[in-house]
Coordinates of C-alpha atoms (C1' of nucleotides) in Angstrom, one line a residue:
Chain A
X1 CA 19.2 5.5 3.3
X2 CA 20.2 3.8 -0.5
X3 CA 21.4 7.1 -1.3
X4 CA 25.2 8.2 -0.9
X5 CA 26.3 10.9 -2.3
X6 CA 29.6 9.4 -3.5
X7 CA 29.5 10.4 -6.7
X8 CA 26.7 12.0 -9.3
X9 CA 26.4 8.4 -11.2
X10 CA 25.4 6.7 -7.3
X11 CA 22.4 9.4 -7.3
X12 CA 21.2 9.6 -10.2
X13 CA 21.1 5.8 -10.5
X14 CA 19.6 5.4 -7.3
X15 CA 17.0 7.6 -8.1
X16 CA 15.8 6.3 -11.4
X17 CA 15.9 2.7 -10.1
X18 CA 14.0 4.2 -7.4
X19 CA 11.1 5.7 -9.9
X20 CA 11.5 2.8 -12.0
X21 CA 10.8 -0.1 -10.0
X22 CA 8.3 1.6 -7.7
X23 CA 5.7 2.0 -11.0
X24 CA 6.2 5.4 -11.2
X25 CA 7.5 5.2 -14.7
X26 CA 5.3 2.0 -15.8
X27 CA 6.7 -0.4 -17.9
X28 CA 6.7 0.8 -21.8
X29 CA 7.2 4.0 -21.1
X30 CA 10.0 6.0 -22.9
X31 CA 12.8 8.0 -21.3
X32 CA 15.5 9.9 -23.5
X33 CA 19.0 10.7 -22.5
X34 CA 19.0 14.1 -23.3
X35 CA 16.0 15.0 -21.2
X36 CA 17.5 12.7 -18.0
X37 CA 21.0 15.0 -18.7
X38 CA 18.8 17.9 -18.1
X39 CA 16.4 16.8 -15.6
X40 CA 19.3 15.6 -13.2
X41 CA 21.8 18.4 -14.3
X42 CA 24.4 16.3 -15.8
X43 CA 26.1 15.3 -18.6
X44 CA 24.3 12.4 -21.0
X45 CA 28.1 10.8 -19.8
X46 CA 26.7 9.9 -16.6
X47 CA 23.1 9.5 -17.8
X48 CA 24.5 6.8 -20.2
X49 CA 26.4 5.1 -17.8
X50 CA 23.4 4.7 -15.6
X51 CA 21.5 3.7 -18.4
X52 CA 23.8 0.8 -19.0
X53 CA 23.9 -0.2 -15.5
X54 CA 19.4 -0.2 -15.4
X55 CA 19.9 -2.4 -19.0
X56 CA 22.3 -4.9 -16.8
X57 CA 19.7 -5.1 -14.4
X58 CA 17.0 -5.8 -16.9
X59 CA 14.9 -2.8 -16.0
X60 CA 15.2 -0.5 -19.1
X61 CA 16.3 -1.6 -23.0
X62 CA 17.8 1.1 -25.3
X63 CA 16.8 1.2 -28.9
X64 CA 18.0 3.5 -31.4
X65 CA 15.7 5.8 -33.0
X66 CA 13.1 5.1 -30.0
X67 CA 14.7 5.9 -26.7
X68 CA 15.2 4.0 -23.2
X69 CA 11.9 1.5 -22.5
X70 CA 10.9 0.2 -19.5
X71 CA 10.9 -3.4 -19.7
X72 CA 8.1 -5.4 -18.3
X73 CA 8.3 -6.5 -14.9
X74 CA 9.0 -10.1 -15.6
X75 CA 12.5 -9.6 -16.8
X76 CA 13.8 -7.5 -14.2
X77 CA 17.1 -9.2 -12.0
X78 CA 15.3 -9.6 -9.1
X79 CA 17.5 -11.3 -7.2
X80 CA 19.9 -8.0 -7.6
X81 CA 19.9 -6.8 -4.1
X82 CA 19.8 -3.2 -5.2
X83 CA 16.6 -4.4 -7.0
X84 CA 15.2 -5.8 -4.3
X85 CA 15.7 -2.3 -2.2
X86 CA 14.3 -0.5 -4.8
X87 CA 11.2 -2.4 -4.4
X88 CA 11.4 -2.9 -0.8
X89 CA 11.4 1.3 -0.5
X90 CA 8.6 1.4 -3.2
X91 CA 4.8 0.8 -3.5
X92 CA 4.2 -3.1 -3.5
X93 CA 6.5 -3.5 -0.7
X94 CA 4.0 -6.5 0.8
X95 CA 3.8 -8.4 -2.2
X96 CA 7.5 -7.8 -2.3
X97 CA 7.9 -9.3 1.4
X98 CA 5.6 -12.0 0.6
X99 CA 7.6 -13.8 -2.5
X100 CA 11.1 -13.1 -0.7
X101 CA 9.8 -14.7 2.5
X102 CA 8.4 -17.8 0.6
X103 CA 11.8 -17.8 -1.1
X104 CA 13.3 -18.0 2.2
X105 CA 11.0 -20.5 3.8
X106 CA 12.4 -23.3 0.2
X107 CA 15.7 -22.2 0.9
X108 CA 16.6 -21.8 4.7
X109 CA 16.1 -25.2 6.1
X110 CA 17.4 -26.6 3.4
X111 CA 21.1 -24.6 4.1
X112 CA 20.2 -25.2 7.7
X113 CA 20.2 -28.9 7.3
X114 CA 24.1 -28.5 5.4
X115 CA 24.9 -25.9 7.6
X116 CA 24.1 -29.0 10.8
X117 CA 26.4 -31.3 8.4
X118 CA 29.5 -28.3 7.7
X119 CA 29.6 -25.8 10.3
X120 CA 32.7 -25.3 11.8
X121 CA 33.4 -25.1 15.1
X122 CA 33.9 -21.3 15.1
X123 CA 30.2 -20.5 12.9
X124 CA 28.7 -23.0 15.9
X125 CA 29.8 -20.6 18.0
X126 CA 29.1 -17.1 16.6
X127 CA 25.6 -18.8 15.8
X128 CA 24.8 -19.9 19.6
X129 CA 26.3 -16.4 20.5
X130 CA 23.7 -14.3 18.1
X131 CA 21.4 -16.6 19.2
X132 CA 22.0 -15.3 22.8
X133 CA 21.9 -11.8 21.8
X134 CA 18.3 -12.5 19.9
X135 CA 16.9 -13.6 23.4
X136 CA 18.9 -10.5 25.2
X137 CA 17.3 -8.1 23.2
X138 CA 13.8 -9.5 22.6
X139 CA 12.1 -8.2 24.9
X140 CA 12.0 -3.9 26.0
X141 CA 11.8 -2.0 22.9
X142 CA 15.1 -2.9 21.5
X143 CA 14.4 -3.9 17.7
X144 CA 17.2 -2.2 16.2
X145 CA 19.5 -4.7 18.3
X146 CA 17.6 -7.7 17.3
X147 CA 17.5 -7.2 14.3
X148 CA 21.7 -6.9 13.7
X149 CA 21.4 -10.3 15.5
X150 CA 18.4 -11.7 13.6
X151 CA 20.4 -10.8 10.3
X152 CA 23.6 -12.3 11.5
X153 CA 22.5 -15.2 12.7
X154 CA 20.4 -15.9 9.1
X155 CA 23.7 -15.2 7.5
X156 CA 25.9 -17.4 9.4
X157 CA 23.6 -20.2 8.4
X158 CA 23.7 -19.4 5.2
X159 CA 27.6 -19.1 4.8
X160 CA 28.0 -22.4 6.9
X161 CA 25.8 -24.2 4.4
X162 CA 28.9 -24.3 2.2
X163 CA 26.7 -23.4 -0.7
X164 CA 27.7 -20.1 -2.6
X165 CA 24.2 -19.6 -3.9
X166 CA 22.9 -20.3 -0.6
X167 CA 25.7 -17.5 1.0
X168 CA 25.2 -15.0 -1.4
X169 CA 21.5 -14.7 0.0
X170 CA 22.3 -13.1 3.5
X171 CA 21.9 -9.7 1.6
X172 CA 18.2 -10.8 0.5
X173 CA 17.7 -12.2 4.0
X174 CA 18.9 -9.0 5.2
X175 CA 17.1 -6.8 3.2
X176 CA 13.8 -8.7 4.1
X177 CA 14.4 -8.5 8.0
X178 CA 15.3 -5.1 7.7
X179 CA 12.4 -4.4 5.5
X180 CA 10.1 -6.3 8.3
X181 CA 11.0 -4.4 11.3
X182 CA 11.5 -0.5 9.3
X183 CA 8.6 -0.6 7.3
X184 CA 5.9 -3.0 8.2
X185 CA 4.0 -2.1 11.7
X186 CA 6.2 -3.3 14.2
X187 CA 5.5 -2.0 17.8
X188 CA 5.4 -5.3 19.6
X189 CA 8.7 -7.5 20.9
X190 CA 9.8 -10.0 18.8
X191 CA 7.9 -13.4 19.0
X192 CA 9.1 -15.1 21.9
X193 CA 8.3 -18.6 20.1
X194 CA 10.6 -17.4 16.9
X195 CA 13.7 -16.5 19.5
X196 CA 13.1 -19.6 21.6
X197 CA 13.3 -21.6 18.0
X198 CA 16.3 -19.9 17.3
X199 CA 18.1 -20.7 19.9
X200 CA 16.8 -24.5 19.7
X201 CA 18.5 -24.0 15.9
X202 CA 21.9 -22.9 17.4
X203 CA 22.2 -26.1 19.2
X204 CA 20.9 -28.3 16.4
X205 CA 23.4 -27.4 14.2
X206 CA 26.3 -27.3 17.3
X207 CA 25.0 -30.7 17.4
X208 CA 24.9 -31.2 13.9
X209 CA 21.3 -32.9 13.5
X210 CA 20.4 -31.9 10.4
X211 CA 17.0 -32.8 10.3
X212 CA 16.0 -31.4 13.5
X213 CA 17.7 -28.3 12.0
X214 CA 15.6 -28.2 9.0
X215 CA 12.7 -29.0 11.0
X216 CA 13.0 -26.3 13.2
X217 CA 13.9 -23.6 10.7
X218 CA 10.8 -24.8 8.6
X219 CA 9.1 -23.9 12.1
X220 CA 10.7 -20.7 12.1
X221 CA 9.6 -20.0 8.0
X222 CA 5.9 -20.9 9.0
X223 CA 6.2 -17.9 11.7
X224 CA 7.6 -15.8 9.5
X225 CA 4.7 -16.4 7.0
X226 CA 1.9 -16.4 9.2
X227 CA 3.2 -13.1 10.8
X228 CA 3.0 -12.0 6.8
X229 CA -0.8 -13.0 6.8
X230 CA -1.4 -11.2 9.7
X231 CA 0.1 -7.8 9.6
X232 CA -0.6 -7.5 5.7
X233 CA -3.8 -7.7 4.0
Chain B
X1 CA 27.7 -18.1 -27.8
X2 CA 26.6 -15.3 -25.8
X3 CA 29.0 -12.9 -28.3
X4 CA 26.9 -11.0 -30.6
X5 CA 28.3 -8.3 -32.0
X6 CA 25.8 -6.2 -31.5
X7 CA 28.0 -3.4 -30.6
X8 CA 31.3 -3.2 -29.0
X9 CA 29.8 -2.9 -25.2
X10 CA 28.6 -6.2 -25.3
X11 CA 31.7 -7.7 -27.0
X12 CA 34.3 -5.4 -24.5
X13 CA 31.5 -6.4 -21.8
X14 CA 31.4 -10.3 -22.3
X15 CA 35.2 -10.7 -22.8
X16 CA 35.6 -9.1 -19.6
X17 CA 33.7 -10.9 -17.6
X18 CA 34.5 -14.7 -18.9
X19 CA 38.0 -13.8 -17.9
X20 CA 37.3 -12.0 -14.8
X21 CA 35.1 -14.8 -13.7
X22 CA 37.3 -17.7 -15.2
X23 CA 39.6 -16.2 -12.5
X24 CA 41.8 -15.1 -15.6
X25 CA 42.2 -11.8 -13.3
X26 CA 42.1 -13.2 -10.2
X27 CA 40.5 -10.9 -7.7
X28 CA 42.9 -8.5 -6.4
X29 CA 44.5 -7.9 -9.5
X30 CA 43.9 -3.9 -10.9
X31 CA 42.5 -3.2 -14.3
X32 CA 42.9 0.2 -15.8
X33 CA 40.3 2.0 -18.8
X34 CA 43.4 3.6 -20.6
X35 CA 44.9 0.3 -21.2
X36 CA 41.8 -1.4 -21.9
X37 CA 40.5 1.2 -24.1
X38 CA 43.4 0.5 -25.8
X39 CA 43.4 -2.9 -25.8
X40 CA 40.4 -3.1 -27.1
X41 CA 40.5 -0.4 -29.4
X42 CA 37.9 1.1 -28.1
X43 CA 36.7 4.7 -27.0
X44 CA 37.7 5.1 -23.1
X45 CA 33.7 6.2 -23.0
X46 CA 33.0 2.5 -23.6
X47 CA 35.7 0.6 -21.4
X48 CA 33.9 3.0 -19.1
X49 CA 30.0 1.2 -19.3
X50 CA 31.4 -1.4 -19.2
X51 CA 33.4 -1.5 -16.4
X52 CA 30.1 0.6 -14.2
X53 CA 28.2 -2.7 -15.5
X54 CA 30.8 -5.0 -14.1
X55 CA 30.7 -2.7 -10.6
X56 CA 26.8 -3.5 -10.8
X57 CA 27.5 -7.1 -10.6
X58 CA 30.0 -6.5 -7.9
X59 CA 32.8 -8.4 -10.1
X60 CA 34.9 -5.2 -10.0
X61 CA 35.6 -2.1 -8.0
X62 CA 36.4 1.1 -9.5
X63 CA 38.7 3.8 -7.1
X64 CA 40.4 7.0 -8.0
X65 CA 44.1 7.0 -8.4
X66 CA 44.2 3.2 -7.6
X67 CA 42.4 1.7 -11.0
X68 CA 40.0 -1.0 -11.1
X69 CA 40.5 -3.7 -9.3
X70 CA 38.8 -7.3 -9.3
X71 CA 37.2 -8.1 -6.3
X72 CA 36.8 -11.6 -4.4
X73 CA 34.5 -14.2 -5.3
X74 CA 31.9 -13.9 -2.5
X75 CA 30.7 -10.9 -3.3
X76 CA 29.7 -11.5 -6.9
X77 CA 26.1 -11.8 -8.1
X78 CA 26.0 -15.2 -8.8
X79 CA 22.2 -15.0 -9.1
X80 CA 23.0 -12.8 -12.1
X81 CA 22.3 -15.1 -15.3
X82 CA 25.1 -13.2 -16.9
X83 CA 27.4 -14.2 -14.2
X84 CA 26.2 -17.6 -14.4
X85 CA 26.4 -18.2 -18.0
X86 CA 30.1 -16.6 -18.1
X87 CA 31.3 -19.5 -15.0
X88 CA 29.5 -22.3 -16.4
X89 CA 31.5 -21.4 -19.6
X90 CA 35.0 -21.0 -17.7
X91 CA 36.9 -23.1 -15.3
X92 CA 34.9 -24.2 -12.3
X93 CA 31.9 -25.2 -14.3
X94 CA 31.6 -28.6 -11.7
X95 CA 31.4 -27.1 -8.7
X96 CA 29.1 -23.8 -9.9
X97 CA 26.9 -26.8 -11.5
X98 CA 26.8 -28.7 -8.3
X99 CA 26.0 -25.3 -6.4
X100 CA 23.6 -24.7 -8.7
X101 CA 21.6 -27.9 -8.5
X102 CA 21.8 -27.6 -4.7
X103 CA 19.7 -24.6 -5.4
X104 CA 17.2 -25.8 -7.7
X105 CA 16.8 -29.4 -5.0
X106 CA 15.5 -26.6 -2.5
X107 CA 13.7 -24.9 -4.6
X108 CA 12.2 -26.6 -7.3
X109 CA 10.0 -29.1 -4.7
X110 CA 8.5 -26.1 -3.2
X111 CA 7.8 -24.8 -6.4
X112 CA 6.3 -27.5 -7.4
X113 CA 3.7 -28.1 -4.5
X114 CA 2.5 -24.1 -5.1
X115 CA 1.9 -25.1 -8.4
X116 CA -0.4 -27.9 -7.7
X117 CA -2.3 -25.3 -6.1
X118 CA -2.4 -22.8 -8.8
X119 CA -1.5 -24.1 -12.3
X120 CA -4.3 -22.8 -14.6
X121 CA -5.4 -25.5 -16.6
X122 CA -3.7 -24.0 -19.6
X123 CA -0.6 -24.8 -17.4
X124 CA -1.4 -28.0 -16.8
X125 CA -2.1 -28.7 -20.5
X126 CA 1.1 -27.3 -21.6
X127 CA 3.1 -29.1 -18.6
X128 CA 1.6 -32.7 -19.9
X129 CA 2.4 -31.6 -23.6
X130 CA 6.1 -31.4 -22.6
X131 CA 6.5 -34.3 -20.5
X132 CA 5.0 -36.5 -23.3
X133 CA 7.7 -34.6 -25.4
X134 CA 10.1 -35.8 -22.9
X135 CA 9.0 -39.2 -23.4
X136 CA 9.0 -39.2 -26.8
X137 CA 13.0 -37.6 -27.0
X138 CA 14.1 -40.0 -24.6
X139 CA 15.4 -42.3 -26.4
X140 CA 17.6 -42.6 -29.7
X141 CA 20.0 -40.0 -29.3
X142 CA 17.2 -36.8 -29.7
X143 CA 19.1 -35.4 -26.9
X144 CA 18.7 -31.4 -28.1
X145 CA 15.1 -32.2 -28.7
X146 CA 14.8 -33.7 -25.1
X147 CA 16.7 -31.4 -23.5
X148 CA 14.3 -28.3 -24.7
X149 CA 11.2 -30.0 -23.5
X150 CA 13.0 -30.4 -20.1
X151 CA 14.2 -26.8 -20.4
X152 CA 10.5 -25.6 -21.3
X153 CA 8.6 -28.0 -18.5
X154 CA 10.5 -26.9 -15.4
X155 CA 10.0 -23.4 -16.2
X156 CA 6.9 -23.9 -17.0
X157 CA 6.7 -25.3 -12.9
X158 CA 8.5 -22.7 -11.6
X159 CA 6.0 -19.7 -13.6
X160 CA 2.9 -21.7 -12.2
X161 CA 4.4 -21.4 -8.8
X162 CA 2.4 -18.2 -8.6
X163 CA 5.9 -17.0 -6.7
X164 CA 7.9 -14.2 -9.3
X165 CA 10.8 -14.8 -7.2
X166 CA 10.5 -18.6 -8.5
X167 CA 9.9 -17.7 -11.6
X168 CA 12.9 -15.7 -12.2
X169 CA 15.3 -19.0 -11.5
X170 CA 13.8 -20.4 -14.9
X171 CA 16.3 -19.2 -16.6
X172 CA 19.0 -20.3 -13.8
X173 CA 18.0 -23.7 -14.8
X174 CA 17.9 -23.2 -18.7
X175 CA 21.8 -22.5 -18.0
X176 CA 22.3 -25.4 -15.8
X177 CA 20.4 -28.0 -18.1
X178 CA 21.8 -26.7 -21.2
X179 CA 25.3 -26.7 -19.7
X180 CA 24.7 -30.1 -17.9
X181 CA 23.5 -31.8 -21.5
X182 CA 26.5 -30.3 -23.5
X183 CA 29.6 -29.7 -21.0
X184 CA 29.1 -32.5 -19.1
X185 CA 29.4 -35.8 -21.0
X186 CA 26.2 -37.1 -21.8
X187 CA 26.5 -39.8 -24.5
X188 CA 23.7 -42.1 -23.3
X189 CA 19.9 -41.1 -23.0
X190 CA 18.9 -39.7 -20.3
X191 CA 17.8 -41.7 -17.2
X192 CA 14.3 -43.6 -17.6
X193 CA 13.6 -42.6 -14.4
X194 CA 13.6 -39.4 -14.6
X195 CA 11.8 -39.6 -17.8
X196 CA 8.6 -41.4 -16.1
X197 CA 9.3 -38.9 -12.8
X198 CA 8.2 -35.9 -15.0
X199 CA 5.1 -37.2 -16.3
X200 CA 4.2 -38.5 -13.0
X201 CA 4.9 -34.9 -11.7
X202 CA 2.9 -33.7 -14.1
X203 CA -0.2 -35.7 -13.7
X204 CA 0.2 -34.3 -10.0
X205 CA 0.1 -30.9 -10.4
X206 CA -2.8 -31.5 -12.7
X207 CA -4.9 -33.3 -9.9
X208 CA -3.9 -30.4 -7.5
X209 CA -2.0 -32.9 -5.2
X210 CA 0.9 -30.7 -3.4
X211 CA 2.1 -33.2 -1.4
X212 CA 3.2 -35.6 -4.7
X213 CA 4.2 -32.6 -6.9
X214 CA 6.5 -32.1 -3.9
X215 CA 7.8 -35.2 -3.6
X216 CA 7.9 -36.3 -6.4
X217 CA 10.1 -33.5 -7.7
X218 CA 12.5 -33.9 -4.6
X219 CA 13.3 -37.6 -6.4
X220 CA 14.2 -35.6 -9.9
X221 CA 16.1 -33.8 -7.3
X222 CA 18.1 -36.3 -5.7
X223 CA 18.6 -37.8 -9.1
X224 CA 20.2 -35.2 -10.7
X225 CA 22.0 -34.8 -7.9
X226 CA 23.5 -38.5 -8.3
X227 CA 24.1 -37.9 -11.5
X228 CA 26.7 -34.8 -10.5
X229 CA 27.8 -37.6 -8.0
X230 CA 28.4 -40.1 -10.5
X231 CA 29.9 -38.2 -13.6
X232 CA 31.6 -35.2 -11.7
X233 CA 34.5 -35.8 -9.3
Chain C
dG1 C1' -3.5 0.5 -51.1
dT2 C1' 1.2 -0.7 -51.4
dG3 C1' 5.8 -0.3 -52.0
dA4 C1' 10.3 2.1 -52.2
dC5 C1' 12.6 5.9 -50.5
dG6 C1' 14.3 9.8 -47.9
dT7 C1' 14.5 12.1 -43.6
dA8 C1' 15.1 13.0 -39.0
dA9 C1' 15.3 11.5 -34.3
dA10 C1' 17.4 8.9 -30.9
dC11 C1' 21.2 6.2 -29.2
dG12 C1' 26.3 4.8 -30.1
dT13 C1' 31.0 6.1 -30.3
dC14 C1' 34.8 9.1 -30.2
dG15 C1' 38.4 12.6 -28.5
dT16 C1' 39.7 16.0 -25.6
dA17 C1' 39.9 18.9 -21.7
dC18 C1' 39.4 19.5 -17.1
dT19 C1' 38.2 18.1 -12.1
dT20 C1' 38.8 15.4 -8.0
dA21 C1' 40.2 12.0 -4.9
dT22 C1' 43.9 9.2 -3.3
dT23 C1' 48.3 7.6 -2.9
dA24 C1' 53.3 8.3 -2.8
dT25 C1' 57.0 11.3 -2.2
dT26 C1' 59.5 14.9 -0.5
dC27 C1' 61.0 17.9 2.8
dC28 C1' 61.1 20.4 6.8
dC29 C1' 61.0 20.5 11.7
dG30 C1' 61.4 18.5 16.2
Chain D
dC1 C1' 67.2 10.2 12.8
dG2 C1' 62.1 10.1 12.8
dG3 C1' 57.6 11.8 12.0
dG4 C1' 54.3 14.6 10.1
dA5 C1' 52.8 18.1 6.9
dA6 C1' 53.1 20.0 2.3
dT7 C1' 53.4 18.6 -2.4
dA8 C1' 53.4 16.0 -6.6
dA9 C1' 51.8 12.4 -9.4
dT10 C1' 48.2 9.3 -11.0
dA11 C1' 44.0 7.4 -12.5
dA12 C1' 39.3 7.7 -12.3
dG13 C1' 35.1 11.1 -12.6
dT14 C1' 32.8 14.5 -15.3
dA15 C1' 31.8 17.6 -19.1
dC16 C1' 31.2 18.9 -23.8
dG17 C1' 30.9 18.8 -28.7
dA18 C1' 31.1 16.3 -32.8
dC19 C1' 30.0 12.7 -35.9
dG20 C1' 28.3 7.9 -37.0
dT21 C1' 24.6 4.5 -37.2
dT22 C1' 20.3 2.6 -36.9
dT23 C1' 15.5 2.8 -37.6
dA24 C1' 10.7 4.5 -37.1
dC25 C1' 7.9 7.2 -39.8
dG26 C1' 6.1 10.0 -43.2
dT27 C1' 6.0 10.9 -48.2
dC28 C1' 5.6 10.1 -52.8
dA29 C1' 5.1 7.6 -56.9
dC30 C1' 2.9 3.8 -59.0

DNA sequence: GTGACGTAAACGTCGTACTTATTATTCCCG
DNA sequence: CGGGAATAATAAGTACGACGTTTACGTCAC
């Protein structure tokens, strides 16, 4: 799904990030350019330009003499959404879940409260409209649906928080949602009391009660974590 | 600061991005390797990591027969600490410092309250140790001394947090500390206040008391905050 | 045992040649 | 005169080979 193939750098990136950050090539272990070059069948051009992009990311360190090192997992960028795929596709995908969905349970009501103080009039009403589409699709077997909805409406609260740091997280939102309903066991409708409080969010915000809007998406977080306990060990 | 030269990638990388994100090349505007290879004096080889780097980041866009080309601010990886470090050093350092303590009032609170659960008592030791430190620098113009204990205690919070996602942001608050305590103007010694709030913070985390951890670190909050207010247009 | 020293292994940099995708232009046909 | 298809031009993508530079590691003398 990560994987285009636009280009021989996007794969073979993709790939070691991939092995990388799913343990399979365990932090202090050494990789060497010219064995990647032959391994993937290309020139130690593209191998070194992947390499460069891993060290960006925190998730390898070239020494002379020595070779490309996995660094421990502590350093890694992992608030770099390609990271967070990586991990997402890999092994500790719960524990994974679990960190990014208390990360979203500090952050959300927060932006939801700004969002109730700066939405415009036009993200009140793309908000009450994916809000709508949530409770259309919640119920009959269509997750795919609810879930483009689920992710837009996170992101418009985000973006209407009028907090960069807050907007740039719709990709980590997204990537968690998405992550929920592909990987995790999800055969069941939605939770009719997290679409109901989703809704009830729209029209806070319309109305621009920020505390009811930070109550409720606090509500909403609790859901989301308890639904966490429950489904993963 | 961040220059070492440690090898010409770093140096080509780091002027690059201070002047991409300084808005020197405001987004839109196209880049291309021959004339920064030779600008630089460097290898094309090398314009060429760096500029697969930038893409990483999402501060650039690389297409055939069109160049590189900078591309708008919303979709940089401003959770990068190398993207963070090169704005708080360019133009809009205010408003990325006001964004970023936005952040840390969301975050930092619930940090806190996890690690009144699960600070080891190592943790706890070391979290006292700093805010006595913090005392003790508070007053006479020690402000590097201060500011390192501060730097030191709330990461020490956010790694006790038990929450790696958490823990990363330590050293998004390093930057905004350090940047606050030296950009901003900061003649006087810091705010008594928020002096006695830290030891009090940390005598709650060591009695395992969430709720005042919480609380108590949403007041730093609010005061640093005020401070932006007060200082910063 | 300890220190200096040399060697080799790996990355770092360079230059060049060639390939490919994309845009701009040209030119022919309707 | 206009539009679409063939063509040219451009800049990045890839490959290869060579040499430089750092540095871990083994060796040798003391």
């Amino acid at each position: 799904m990560t994987t285009q193939s636009q280009g021989l750098h996007t794969h073979v990136l993709d790939t070691l990030g991939l092995e990388i950050s799913s343990g399979q090539c365990p932090p202090g272990s050494v990789l060497r350019t010219d064995e990647l070059a032959q391994r993937f069948d290309v020139s130690r051009t593209v191998i070194r330009e992947v390499i460069r992009v891993l060290e960006s990311m925190h998730l390898v360190e070239s020494r002379r003499r020595v070779g490309v090192t996995v660094r421990p997992t502590e350093t890694w960028n992992v608030y770099d959404p390609q990271v967070i795929r990586w991990r997402l596709a890999g092994a500790d995908r719960p524990r994974q879940l679990r960190s990014l969905t208390v990360l979203r349970s500090a952050i959300e009501p927060v932006a939801a409260g700004l969002a109730a103080r700066h939405a415009t009039a036009e993200q009140c009403a793309e908000l009450t409209e994916r809000a709508l589409g949530m409770v259309a699709t919640s119920r009959g077997q269509q997750l795919e649906g609810y879930l483009e909805h689920d992710i837009a409406f996170h992101r418009i609260v985000l973006n209407a928080s009028g907090n960069e740091m807050f907007a740039r997280l719709g990709d980590v939102v997204a990537e968690v949602l998405a992550g929920r309903t592909h990987h995790q066991v999800m055969f069941e409708d939605p939770d009719p009391a997290a679409v109901t409080l989703h809704v009830r969010l729209a029209e806070a915000v319309r109305e621009g009660d920020p505390e009811a809007a930070e109550r409720i998406t606090k509500e909403i977080a609790v859901g989301a974590l308890h639904e966490l306990d429950v489904l993963a060990p």
